[in-house]
Structures are given as structure tokens and as C-alpha cells.
Short mmCIF file of C-alpha atoms and ligand atoms in Angstrom, two decimals:
data_model
loop_
_atom_site.label_atom_id
_atom_site.label_comp_id
_atom_site.label_asym_id
_atom_site.label_seq_id
_atom_site.Cartn_x
_atom_site.Cartn_y
_atom_site.Cartn_z
CA MET A 1 0.30 20.02 9.70
CA PRO A 2 0.21 16.27 9.13
CA ARG A 3 -2.86 14.50 10.40
CA LEU A 4 -1.18 11.29 11.49
CA THR A 5 2.36 11.03 12.81
CA ALA A 6 4.02 7.87 14.11
CA ARG A 7 7.39 7.92 15.86
CA ASN A 8 9.40 4.78 16.58
CA LEU A 9 6.36 2.57 17.14
CA THR A 10 7.51 -0.86 18.28
CA LYS A 11 5.54 -3.94 19.30
CA THR A 12 7.18 -7.21 20.25
CA PHE A 13 5.47 -10.61 20.54
CA ASN A 14 7.43 -13.32 22.39
CA GLY A 15 10.68 -11.42 21.95
CA LEU A 16 10.20 -10.94 18.18
CA PRO A 17 9.42 -7.46 16.84
CA ALA A 18 6.17 -7.49 14.79
CA VAL A 19 6.40 -3.71 14.33
CA ASP A 20 9.93 -2.34 14.55
CA GLN A 21 10.73 1.38 15.06
CA VAL A 22 8.09 2.57 12.60
CA SER A 23 8.03 6.33 11.92
CA PHE A 24 6.00 8.15 9.28
CA ALA A 25 3.69 11.09 8.72
CA ILE A 26 0.73 11.39 6.36
CA PRO A 27 -1.33 14.52 5.63
CA ASP A 28 -4.99 14.99 6.42
CA GLY A 29 -7.26 13.37 3.83
CA ALA A 30 -4.58 11.00 2.50
CA PHE A 31 -5.43 7.55 1.19
CA LEU A 32 -2.49 5.52 2.49
CA ALA A 33 -2.02 1.97 1.28
CA LEU A 34 0.03 -0.04 3.74
CA LEU A 35 1.58 -2.92 1.89
CA GLY A 36 4.09 -5.67 2.29
CA PRO A 37 4.34 -9.46 2.36
CA SER A 38 2.17 -11.53 4.66
CA GLY A 39 3.39 -11.46 8.27
CA CYS A 40 5.35 -8.18 7.89
CA GLY A 41 3.36 -6.41 10.63
CA LYS A 42 0.60 -4.55 8.73
CA THR A 43 -2.29 -5.68 10.93
CA THR A 44 -0.29 -5.08 14.09
CA LEU A 45 0.52 -1.51 13.01
CA LEU A 46 -3.15 -0.90 12.15
CA ARG A 47 -4.23 -2.26 15.54
CA ILE A 48 -1.75 0.08 17.27
CA ILE A 49 -3.24 3.04 15.37
CA ALA A 50 -6.75 1.86 16.29
CA GLY A 51 -5.83 1.50 19.96
CA LEU A 52 -6.49 -2.26 20.00
CA GLU A 53 -2.82 -2.98 20.65
CA GLN A 54 -0.49 -1.19 23.03
CA PRO A 55 2.99 -0.61 21.58
CA ASP A 56 6.04 -1.35 23.74
CA HIS A 57 7.29 2.11 22.95
CA GLY A 58 6.88 4.93 20.47
CA GLU A 59 4.45 7.77 19.96
CA LEU A 60 1.39 8.41 17.81
CA PHE A 61 -0.20 11.79 17.13
CA PHE A 62 -3.48 12.78 15.47
CA ASP A 63 -2.68 16.36 14.51
CA ASP A 64 -1.01 17.72 17.66
CA MET A 65 -2.85 15.39 20.03
CA ALA A 66 -0.79 12.55 21.50
CA VAL A 67 -2.83 9.36 21.09
CA VAL A 68 -0.01 7.11 22.29
CA GLY A 69 2.87 8.55 24.25
CA PRO A 70 4.52 8.95 27.60
CA GLY A 71 1.18 10.25 28.94
CA GLY A 72 -0.51 6.89 28.18
CA MET A 73 -2.98 5.69 25.56
CA LEU A 74 -6.22 7.23 24.34
CA PRO A 75 -8.83 4.41 24.34
CA PRO A 76 -10.09 3.23 20.89
CA GLU A 77 -13.57 4.77 21.31
CA ALA A 78 -12.06 8.22 21.93
CA ARG A 79 -9.96 8.16 18.72
CA LYS A 80 -12.80 9.04 16.29
CA LEU A 81 -11.87 6.33 13.83
CA GLY A 82 -13.66 3.57 11.99
CA MET A 83 -12.43 0.07 11.21
CA VAL A 84 -13.40 -2.24 8.37
CA PHE A 85 -12.19 -5.84 8.43
CA GLN A 86 -11.80 -8.58 5.83
CA SER A 87 -14.51 -10.55 7.65
CA TYR A 88 -17.04 -7.62 7.57
CA ALA A 89 -17.95 -8.30 11.26
CA LEU A 90 -21.66 -7.46 10.75
CA TRP A 91 -24.36 -8.51 13.22
CA PRO A 92 -26.01 -11.42 11.34
CA ASN A 93 -29.43 -11.05 13.03
CA MET A 94 -29.72 -7.31 12.34
CA THR A 95 -30.85 -5.54 9.17
CA VAL A 96 -28.58 -3.22 7.24
CA ARG A 97 -30.29 -0.31 9.03
CA GLY A 98 -29.83 -2.00 12.42
CA ASN A 99 -26.14 -2.64 11.78
CA ILE A 100 -25.52 0.99 10.86
CA GLU A 101 -27.72 2.34 13.67
CA PHE A 102 -26.01 0.28 16.39
CA GLY A 103 -23.04 2.59 16.85
CA LEU A 104 -25.15 5.73 16.51
CA ARG A 105 -27.40 4.51 19.35
CA ALA A 106 -24.35 3.73 21.48
CA GLN A 107 -23.25 7.33 20.95
CA LYS A 108 -26.76 8.46 22.00
CA HIS A 109 -27.65 10.33 18.82
CA PRO A 110 -31.39 11.24 18.75
CA PRO A 111 -33.67 9.32 16.29
CA GLU A 112 -33.90 12.15 13.74
CA GLU A 113 -30.10 12.46 13.53
CA ARG A 114 -29.77 8.67 13.25
CA ARG A 115 -32.24 8.57 10.34
CA ARG A 116 -30.45 11.40 8.57
CA ARG A 117 -27.02 9.78 8.89
CA ILE A 118 -28.26 6.33 7.82
CA ALA A 119 -29.85 7.79 4.67
CA GLU A 120 -26.68 9.75 3.98
CA VAL A 121 -24.24 6.84 4.27
CA LEU A 122 -26.48 4.43 2.33
CA GLU A 123 -26.44 7.00 -0.46
CA VAL A 124 -22.63 7.30 -0.26
CA VAL A 125 -22.02 3.53 -0.49
CA GLY A 126 -24.77 3.00 -3.08
CA LEU A 127 -27.08 0.81 -0.99
CA ASN A 128 -30.32 2.81 -1.11
CA GLY A 129 -33.27 0.44 -0.81
CA PHE A 130 -31.31 -2.26 1.07
CA GLU A 131 -32.17 -0.96 4.58
CA LEU A 132 -34.27 -3.96 5.59
CA ARG A 133 -32.08 -6.74 4.25
CA ARG A 134 -30.03 -8.93 6.55
CA PRO A 135 -26.35 -9.77 5.88
CA HIS A 136 -27.16 -13.26 4.49
CA GLU A 137 -29.36 -11.59 1.84
CA LEU A 138 -26.39 -9.57 0.53
CA SER A 139 -23.41 -10.35 -1.72
CA GLY A 140 -19.87 -10.12 -0.38
CA GLY A 141 -19.37 -6.73 -1.98
CA GLN A 142 -22.63 -5.41 -0.53
CA ARG A 143 -21.70 -6.67 2.94
CA GLN A 144 -18.40 -4.81 2.68
CA ARG A 145 -20.33 -1.67 1.72
CA VAL A 146 -22.50 -2.06 4.83
CA ALA A 147 -19.39 -2.42 6.98
CA LEU A 148 -18.03 0.76 5.42
CA ALA A 149 -21.39 2.58 5.81
CA ARG A 150 -21.45 1.62 9.49
CA SER A 151 -18.01 3.20 9.95
CA LEU A 152 -18.86 6.29 7.91
CA ALA A 153 -22.03 6.95 9.93
CA MET A 154 -19.86 7.77 12.91
CA ARG A 155 -18.20 10.50 10.81
CA PRO A 156 -14.68 9.35 11.60
CA ARG A 157 -11.72 11.43 10.48
CA LEU A 158 -9.70 8.26 10.01
CA ILE A 159 -10.84 4.93 8.55
CA LEU A 160 -8.69 1.82 8.89
CA LEU A 161 -9.34 -0.99 6.40
CA ASP A 162 -7.59 -4.33 6.91
CA GLU A 163 -7.54 -6.27 3.61
CA PRO A 164 -11.21 -5.43 3.07
CA LEU A 165 -11.29 -7.00 -0.40
CA ALA A 166 -9.47 -10.25 0.32
CA ASN A 167 -12.72 -12.25 0.37
CA LEU A 168 -14.00 -10.93 -2.96
CA ASP A 169 -13.31 -12.29 -6.43
CA ALA A 170 -10.99 -10.37 -8.76
CA HIS A 171 -13.70 -8.68 -10.82
CA LEU A 172 -15.62 -7.42 -7.78
CA ARG A 173 -12.38 -6.35 -6.12
CA GLU A 174 -11.67 -3.96 -8.96
CA ALA A 175 -15.18 -2.46 -8.82
CA MET A 176 -14.96 -2.06 -5.02
CA LEU A 177 -11.56 -0.37 -5.33
CA ALA A 178 -13.09 2.27 -7.57
CA GLU A 179 -15.88 2.60 -5.00
CA PHE A 180 -13.41 3.09 -2.14
CA ARG A 181 -11.65 5.80 -4.10
CA ARG A 182 -14.95 7.58 -4.79
CA ILE A 183 -16.08 7.27 -1.16
CA HIS A 184 -12.71 8.55 0.02
CA SER A 185 -13.05 11.69 -2.08
CA VAL A 186 -16.71 12.25 -1.08
CA THR A 187 -16.04 11.96 2.67
CA GLY A 188 -12.64 13.67 2.87
CA ALA A 189 -11.64 11.25 5.65
CA THR A 190 -8.12 9.84 5.88
CA PHE A 191 -8.03 6.18 4.81
CA ILE A 192 -5.40 3.61 5.75
CA PHE A 193 -5.89 0.57 3.59
CA VAL A 194 -3.91 -2.59 4.31
CA THR A 195 -3.22 -4.92 1.43
CA HIS A 196 -0.58 -7.37 0.31
CA ASP A 197 -1.48 -6.66 -3.33
CA GLN A 198 0.62 -3.80 -4.71
CA GLU A 199 -1.49 -3.36 -7.85
CA GLU A 200 -4.52 -2.88 -5.62
CA ALA A 201 -2.53 -0.30 -3.65
CA MET A 202 -1.30 1.61 -6.72
CA ALA A 203 -4.89 1.80 -8.00
CA VAL A 204 -6.32 3.66 -5.02
CA ALA A 205 -3.65 5.26 -2.90
CA THR A 206 -2.38 8.83 -2.70
CA HIS A 207 0.48 7.48 -0.57
CA LEU A 208 2.12 4.08 -0.17
CA ALA A 209 3.93 2.70 2.85
CA VAL A 210 5.94 -0.47 2.25
CA MET A 211 6.64 -2.70 5.26
CA ASN A 212 9.11 -5.55 5.46
CA ARG A 213 9.84 -7.70 8.53
CA GLY A 214 8.22 -5.23 10.91
CA GLY A 215 10.13 -2.23 9.60
CA LEU A 216 8.99 0.53 7.30
CA GLU A 217 11.05 0.55 4.10
CA GLN A 218 9.65 3.74 2.54
CA VAL A 219 6.63 6.07 2.58
CA GLY A 220 5.74 8.31 -0.34
CA THR A 221 3.49 8.82 -3.34
CA PRO A 222 3.11 5.91 -5.79
CA GLU A 223 5.28 7.84 -8.27
CA GLU A 224 8.04 8.38 -5.72
CA LEU A 225 8.19 4.72 -4.76
CA TYR A 226 8.18 3.66 -8.42
CA LEU A 227 10.68 6.23 -9.70
CA ARG A 228 12.88 6.73 -6.62
CA PRO A 229 12.83 3.59 -4.48
CA ALA A 230 14.87 3.97 -1.28
CA THR A 231 15.70 0.30 -0.83
CA GLU A 232 16.25 -2.79 -2.93
CA MET A 233 13.13 -4.37 -1.46
CA VAL A 234 10.92 -1.43 -2.55
CA ALA A 235 12.60 -1.37 -5.98
CA ARG A 236 11.70 -5.02 -6.55
CA PHE A 237 8.29 -4.93 -4.86
CA ILE A 238 6.78 -1.98 -6.77
CA GLY A 239 5.81 -2.31 -10.42
CA LYS A 240 7.62 -5.63 -11.02
CA GLY A 241 10.95 -3.84 -10.60
CA ARG A 242 14.36 -5.39 -11.20
CA THR A 243 17.70 -4.52 -9.60
CA LEU A 244 21.14 -5.04 -11.12
CA PRO A 245 24.37 -4.82 -9.13
CA VAL A 246 26.50 -1.94 -10.44
CA GLU A 247 29.61 0.01 -9.45
CA VAL A 248 28.99 3.71 -8.86
CA LEU A 249 32.03 5.43 -10.40
CA ALA A 250 31.00 9.06 -9.85
CA SER A 251 28.04 10.78 -8.27
CA GLU A 252 26.82 14.38 -8.46
CA ALA A 253 23.46 16.14 -8.03
CA GLU A 254 21.28 13.06 -8.49
CA LEU A 255 23.19 11.75 -11.48
CA CYS A 256 25.40 8.69 -11.10
CA THR A 257 28.00 7.38 -13.51
CA ILE A 258 27.84 3.61 -13.22
CA GLY A 259 29.83 0.67 -14.48
CA LEU A 260 27.71 -2.24 -15.62
CA ALA A 261 29.28 -5.36 -17.18
CA GLY A 262 32.02 -3.31 -18.86
CA ALA A 263 29.71 -0.50 -20.07
CA GLU A 264 29.68 2.96 -18.52
CA LEU A 265 26.52 5.06 -18.42
CA LYS A 266 24.86 7.93 -16.54
CA VAL A 267 21.64 7.20 -14.66
CA PRO A 268 19.66 9.32 -12.16
CA GLY A 269 20.17 8.25 -8.57
CA GLN A 270 21.40 9.02 -5.09
CA ALA A 271 24.36 6.85 -4.21
CA PRO A 272 27.96 7.48 -3.14
CA VAL A 273 30.87 6.02 -5.10
CA GLY A 274 30.99 2.28 -4.42
CA PRO A 275 28.69 -0.72 -4.84
CA GLY A 276 25.15 0.18 -5.90
CA TRP A 277 21.88 -1.19 -7.22
CA LEU A 278 20.46 -0.03 -10.54
CA CYS A 279 16.66 -0.17 -10.09
CA LEU A 280 14.78 -0.74 -13.35
CA HIS A 281 11.31 -1.28 -14.75
CA ALA A 282 10.41 -2.68 -18.15
CA PRO A 283 9.91 0.80 -19.76
CA ASP A 284 13.56 1.67 -18.93
CA LEU A 285 14.80 -1.11 -21.21
CA ARG A 286 14.77 -1.50 -24.97
CA ALA A 287 16.19 -4.19 -27.24
CA VAL A 288 18.45 -2.82 -29.99
CA ALA A 289 20.28 -4.29 -32.96
CA GLU A 290 23.77 -3.27 -31.76
CA ASP A 291 25.73 -1.06 -29.31
CA GLY A 292 23.51 -1.72 -26.29
CA HIS A 293 24.58 -1.23 -22.69
CA LEU A 294 23.97 -4.82 -21.74
CA ARG A 295 24.12 -8.14 -23.58
CA CYS A 296 21.56 -10.77 -22.49
CA GLN A 297 20.63 -14.31 -23.40
CA VAL A 298 17.03 -15.42 -24.00
CA VAL A 299 15.94 -17.87 -21.28
CA ASN A 300 12.33 -18.21 -22.40
CA GLN A 301 9.48 -16.36 -24.08
CA ILE A 302 5.69 -16.50 -23.82
CA PHE A 303 3.28 -14.94 -26.27
CA GLN A 304 1.29 -12.36 -24.28
CA ASN A 305 -0.72 -9.25 -25.26
CA GLY A 306 0.44 -9.39 -28.85
CA CYS A 307 4.18 -9.64 -28.15
CA TYR A 308 6.71 -12.01 -26.62
CA ALA A 309 7.19 -11.55 -22.87
CA SER A 310 10.84 -12.56 -22.60
CA GLN A 311 12.99 -13.66 -19.67
CA LEU A 312 16.55 -12.53 -20.35
CA MET A 313 19.71 -13.40 -18.44
CA PRO A 314 22.20 -10.48 -18.41
CA LEU A 315 25.73 -11.62 -19.26
CA GLY A 316 28.80 -10.55 -17.30
CA ILE A 317 27.01 -9.70 -14.03
CA ASP A 318 25.86 -11.87 -11.17
CA THR A 319 22.08 -11.41 -11.15
CA ASP A 320 18.74 -13.06 -11.96
CA THR A 321 16.73 -12.60 -15.14
CA ILE A 322 15.10 -9.41 -16.36
CA SER A 323 11.83 -9.43 -18.27
CA LEU A 324 11.02 -7.44 -21.36
CA PRO A 325 8.39 -7.59 -24.10
CA LEU A 326 10.05 -8.28 -27.48
CA PRO A 327 8.32 -8.00 -30.86
CA GLY A 328 9.47 -11.37 -32.22
CA ARG A 329 10.14 -15.00 -31.35
CA LEU A 330 13.84 -15.80 -30.72
CA PRO A 331 15.54 -19.15 -30.14
CA GLN A 332 16.45 -20.01 -26.56
CA GLY A 333 20.03 -18.89 -25.84
CA ALA A 334 19.99 -16.15 -28.53
CA ASP A 335 21.82 -12.92 -27.73
CA VAL A 336 19.86 -9.69 -27.25
CA GLU A 337 21.40 -6.23 -26.87
CA ILE A 338 19.62 -3.94 -24.40
CA THR A 339 19.85 -0.16 -23.93
CA ILE A 340 19.01 1.39 -20.59
CA SER A 341 17.22 4.74 -20.90
CA GLY A 342 16.15 5.30 -17.28
CA GLY A 343 16.24 3.82 -13.81
CA TRP A 344 17.38 4.91 -10.37
CA VAL A 345 20.64 4.15 -8.57
CA ILE A 346 20.79 3.46 -4.81
CA PRO A 347 23.64 2.32 -2.57
CA ARG A 348 24.06 -1.48 -2.29
CA GLN A 349 23.64 -1.11 1.47
CA ALA A 350 20.76 1.37 1.75
CA SER A 351 21.69 3.65 4.63
CA ALA A 352 19.31 4.13 7.53
CA SER A 353 19.02 7.83 6.68
CA LEU A 354 17.37 6.96 3.37
CA VAL A 355 15.01 4.39 4.83
CA GLY A 356 11.67 5.70 6.05
CA GLY A 357 13.10 9.19 5.90
CA TYR A 358 10.05 10.64 4.23
CA GLU A 359 8.54 13.61 6.07
CA PHE A 360 5.76 15.91 5.00
CA ALA A 361 6.23 19.64 5.42
N1 LIG B 401 -1.30 -11.60 19.12
C1 LIG B 401 -0.14 -12.07 18.63
N2 LIG B 401 0.64 -12.91 19.34
C2 LIG B 401 1.82 -13.38 18.86
N3 LIG B 401 2.30 -13.05 17.64
C3 LIG B 401 1.59 -12.22 16.87
C4 LIG B 401 0.32 -11.69 17.31
N4 LIG B 401 -0.16 -10.89 16.33
C5 LIG B 401 0.75 -10.93 15.33
N5 LIG B 401 1.80 -11.72 15.65
C6 LIG B 401 3.00 -11.95 14.81
O1 LIG B 401 3.50 -10.70 14.40
C7 LIG B 401 3.93 -10.74 13.04
C8 LIG B 401 3.18 -9.72 12.23
O2 LIG B 401 1.82 -10.12 12.12
P1 LIG B 401 0.69 -9.25 11.39
O3 LIG B 401 0.75 -7.87 11.92
O4 LIG B 401 -0.60 -9.98 11.53
O5 LIG B 401 1.20 -9.28 9.88
P2 LIG B 401 0.43 -8.96 8.50
O6 LIG B 401 -0.87 -8.31 8.84
O7 LIG B 401 1.36 -8.07 7.75
O8 LIG B 401 0.25 -10.26 7.81
C9 LIG B 401 3.73 -12.17 12.58
O9 LIG B 401 4.94 -12.84 12.73
C10 LIG B 401 2.68 -12.70 13.54
O10 LIG B 401 2.80 -14.08 13.70
MG1 LIG B 402 -2.85 -8.90 8.40
#
């Protein structure tokens, strides 16, 4: 049984949908990264899940319990969840211990239980010995650990993190990501982690949900979104993907025969005969001496990681450049032959049945 199920959640501000008919399900203990460009509705969706925002319509279930539905809304404090914000939101005049203890006192846990839980969560987030420090005596990363410890002390089954690493520098962000993954596996709680950085998301998540303009484009594992994108937006957003317009000539059992700038080739995919997108990543492409599937022209090259990262303009199709590492320097405008050894074909107009259609058994 999935732990968290959303059905048609919609929230409109001033007549504009910030969250638009969002449906998904994630299993208990998942680490879901919610990603998408700035302003696409991530924070609003998280606030609906937390109970800080009331959706115009739609339903939300934790296991079989309706949290939002025709029967009304369960208040935030009854949802057994923790929230961690970009801004940390710690009490500046309280020690680390005081910040963590605050919620435990509010829930009327006896002193012995409070001490036990504080020691436990400080151990989990790696802040033993910092009990008596105040927030201004901590680094950004340590403050974020305190915010997480404060949430964990309440033993939530669901933790919502809204761009928790946005205020940290790149090096610390990477270390904290590894920490979040470790803490997720130690606690067994379900995490929903909002980010606009897809590399950050791929690094920690068991599941990804990609949002765009309030709608959910696709939910699945990182591999599924990379290998089998449901929409052009997901194909381009994940793993620096590229899409080429193709004509699907035949289609059977997840194998499409496509026409691409005069060449004909078979590529895995799910698309009916008609206009399609061929979704590609750099490992699907290789430069060859002759008899490639696609002829391109070199637009520019930069020397990077020991080879030449090359922008190539495919000839004979109406598209933008593709990028590929090449072993050598070539003059601008030179021809390069490319073979395509993988990829995924989707319909040019992704049908609604493919979008957000991911359900867990
Ligand atoms: N309280 C609000 N009042 C009016 N508009 C809002 C409010 N909160 C969010 N919005 C709008 O809803 C859209 C989605 O915002 P948000 O959920 O914050 O996006 P994200 O977190 O993905 O950047 C934006 O266009 C934003 O301006
Ligand atoms: Mg936001």
C-alpha cells in the first residue's frame, strides 16, 4: 500500500493555477525529489501536503487515511510530519538542545523521554557535543542539521524539505546530500525533498517527480525518468537530454522504426505512427568515420575533462544543437557523422494518459 497518495490536487492563486491536477503515489520510506524550474509550484504542493495550504480541490491520503478530502482537512499538527526550510527557522536565542526540545515539550513528553530523544537525534545528525551552542555559533550546514534533528525528534513518518541546501556552498551541499541519504536510511521515514537542481535530486532520490507550470510531468525512479521520459520536458530536463523531431514509421512492442533526416533506424520507445520525439543522452551517440545515422556540423568545441566537448548542429532536421565529447579538435563547420545506439521515442504530442500516469502497485 502506498504511503502517500495525491489525487487531482489543485490550488489557484488569483485565478492562476499554482498546482494543477496533481496526482501521484509514493511508497512508504521513499526519498522523493520534487523538482522543476523556479515558480512551477513545488513549494505550494509541499505546503498542501504539510497542511499549511488548503487546495481548491483534490484529495490526499497517508496510507488509507484521508488527510485532505471531502470530509475536510486534517490540521498540520495532526499529520505527524516534519518540515525543514531553506531558512532553517531556528530560535536564535535558544541552544541546540532548546531548539530540539521545544516541540517535545509542546507534545508533553516527560523529561527522561526528551533527553533520550535529543541524544538520539544529535547522534543521527552528527552533532554530539553541540547541545549548548546557539545558532549563531554554528555553520550553515550545522544549522541545517539542527533543523533536521528538531524534525526527527518528533519521530515523523514524513519529512518535507524545501530547498534545504540552497543557502550552502557547492562543496558543503554535496556533503549534506550524502548526510541526508544516510539519515533517510537510518530513520526509515519518507522524505520529500524539493529542489530545482536535478543533479542534487539524482544524487539522493529513490523517486523523482518533475513539475512544470503547476502540473506533474512524470513520477518514477531516476532510471525510469532518464531512460523512459514521458514528455519532452522531462527528456530535456533530466541528464542534459536532447530531443530530435522524428517521424515514427512503425511501432510494435516498445520498438519504433523512425525516420530521421533520410535515415531509418529502430529505437526503443512508445509512440504511435506519426510525429515523434527521439529522446537522447550523450552516451546514446557516437561519432564515426562513415555511414552514420545523422550528419552534423561542428558549431564549437571546448577542451574539457581531457576531450573536446562539442556542440554539433544536425543537418536536414529542424532542431537545436546536440552536445558530444569528441577525441580531437575539428575546424568550425566540419562535418561529423553520428551513430545512434540508444534513446527513447515518444509521441510529439505526449498524450495525457502517459503524463503522470505512474502508479505503484
Ligand atoms: N501565497 C501566494 N499568493 C499568490 N501567488 C502565489 C502564492 N504562493 C505561490 N504563488 C504563485 O504560485 C506559483 C508557484 O509558486 P511556488 O509554489 O512557490 O513555486 P516553486 O516553489 O516551484 O518556486 C508562482 O507563480 C507563485 O508566484
Ligand atoms: Mg519554492
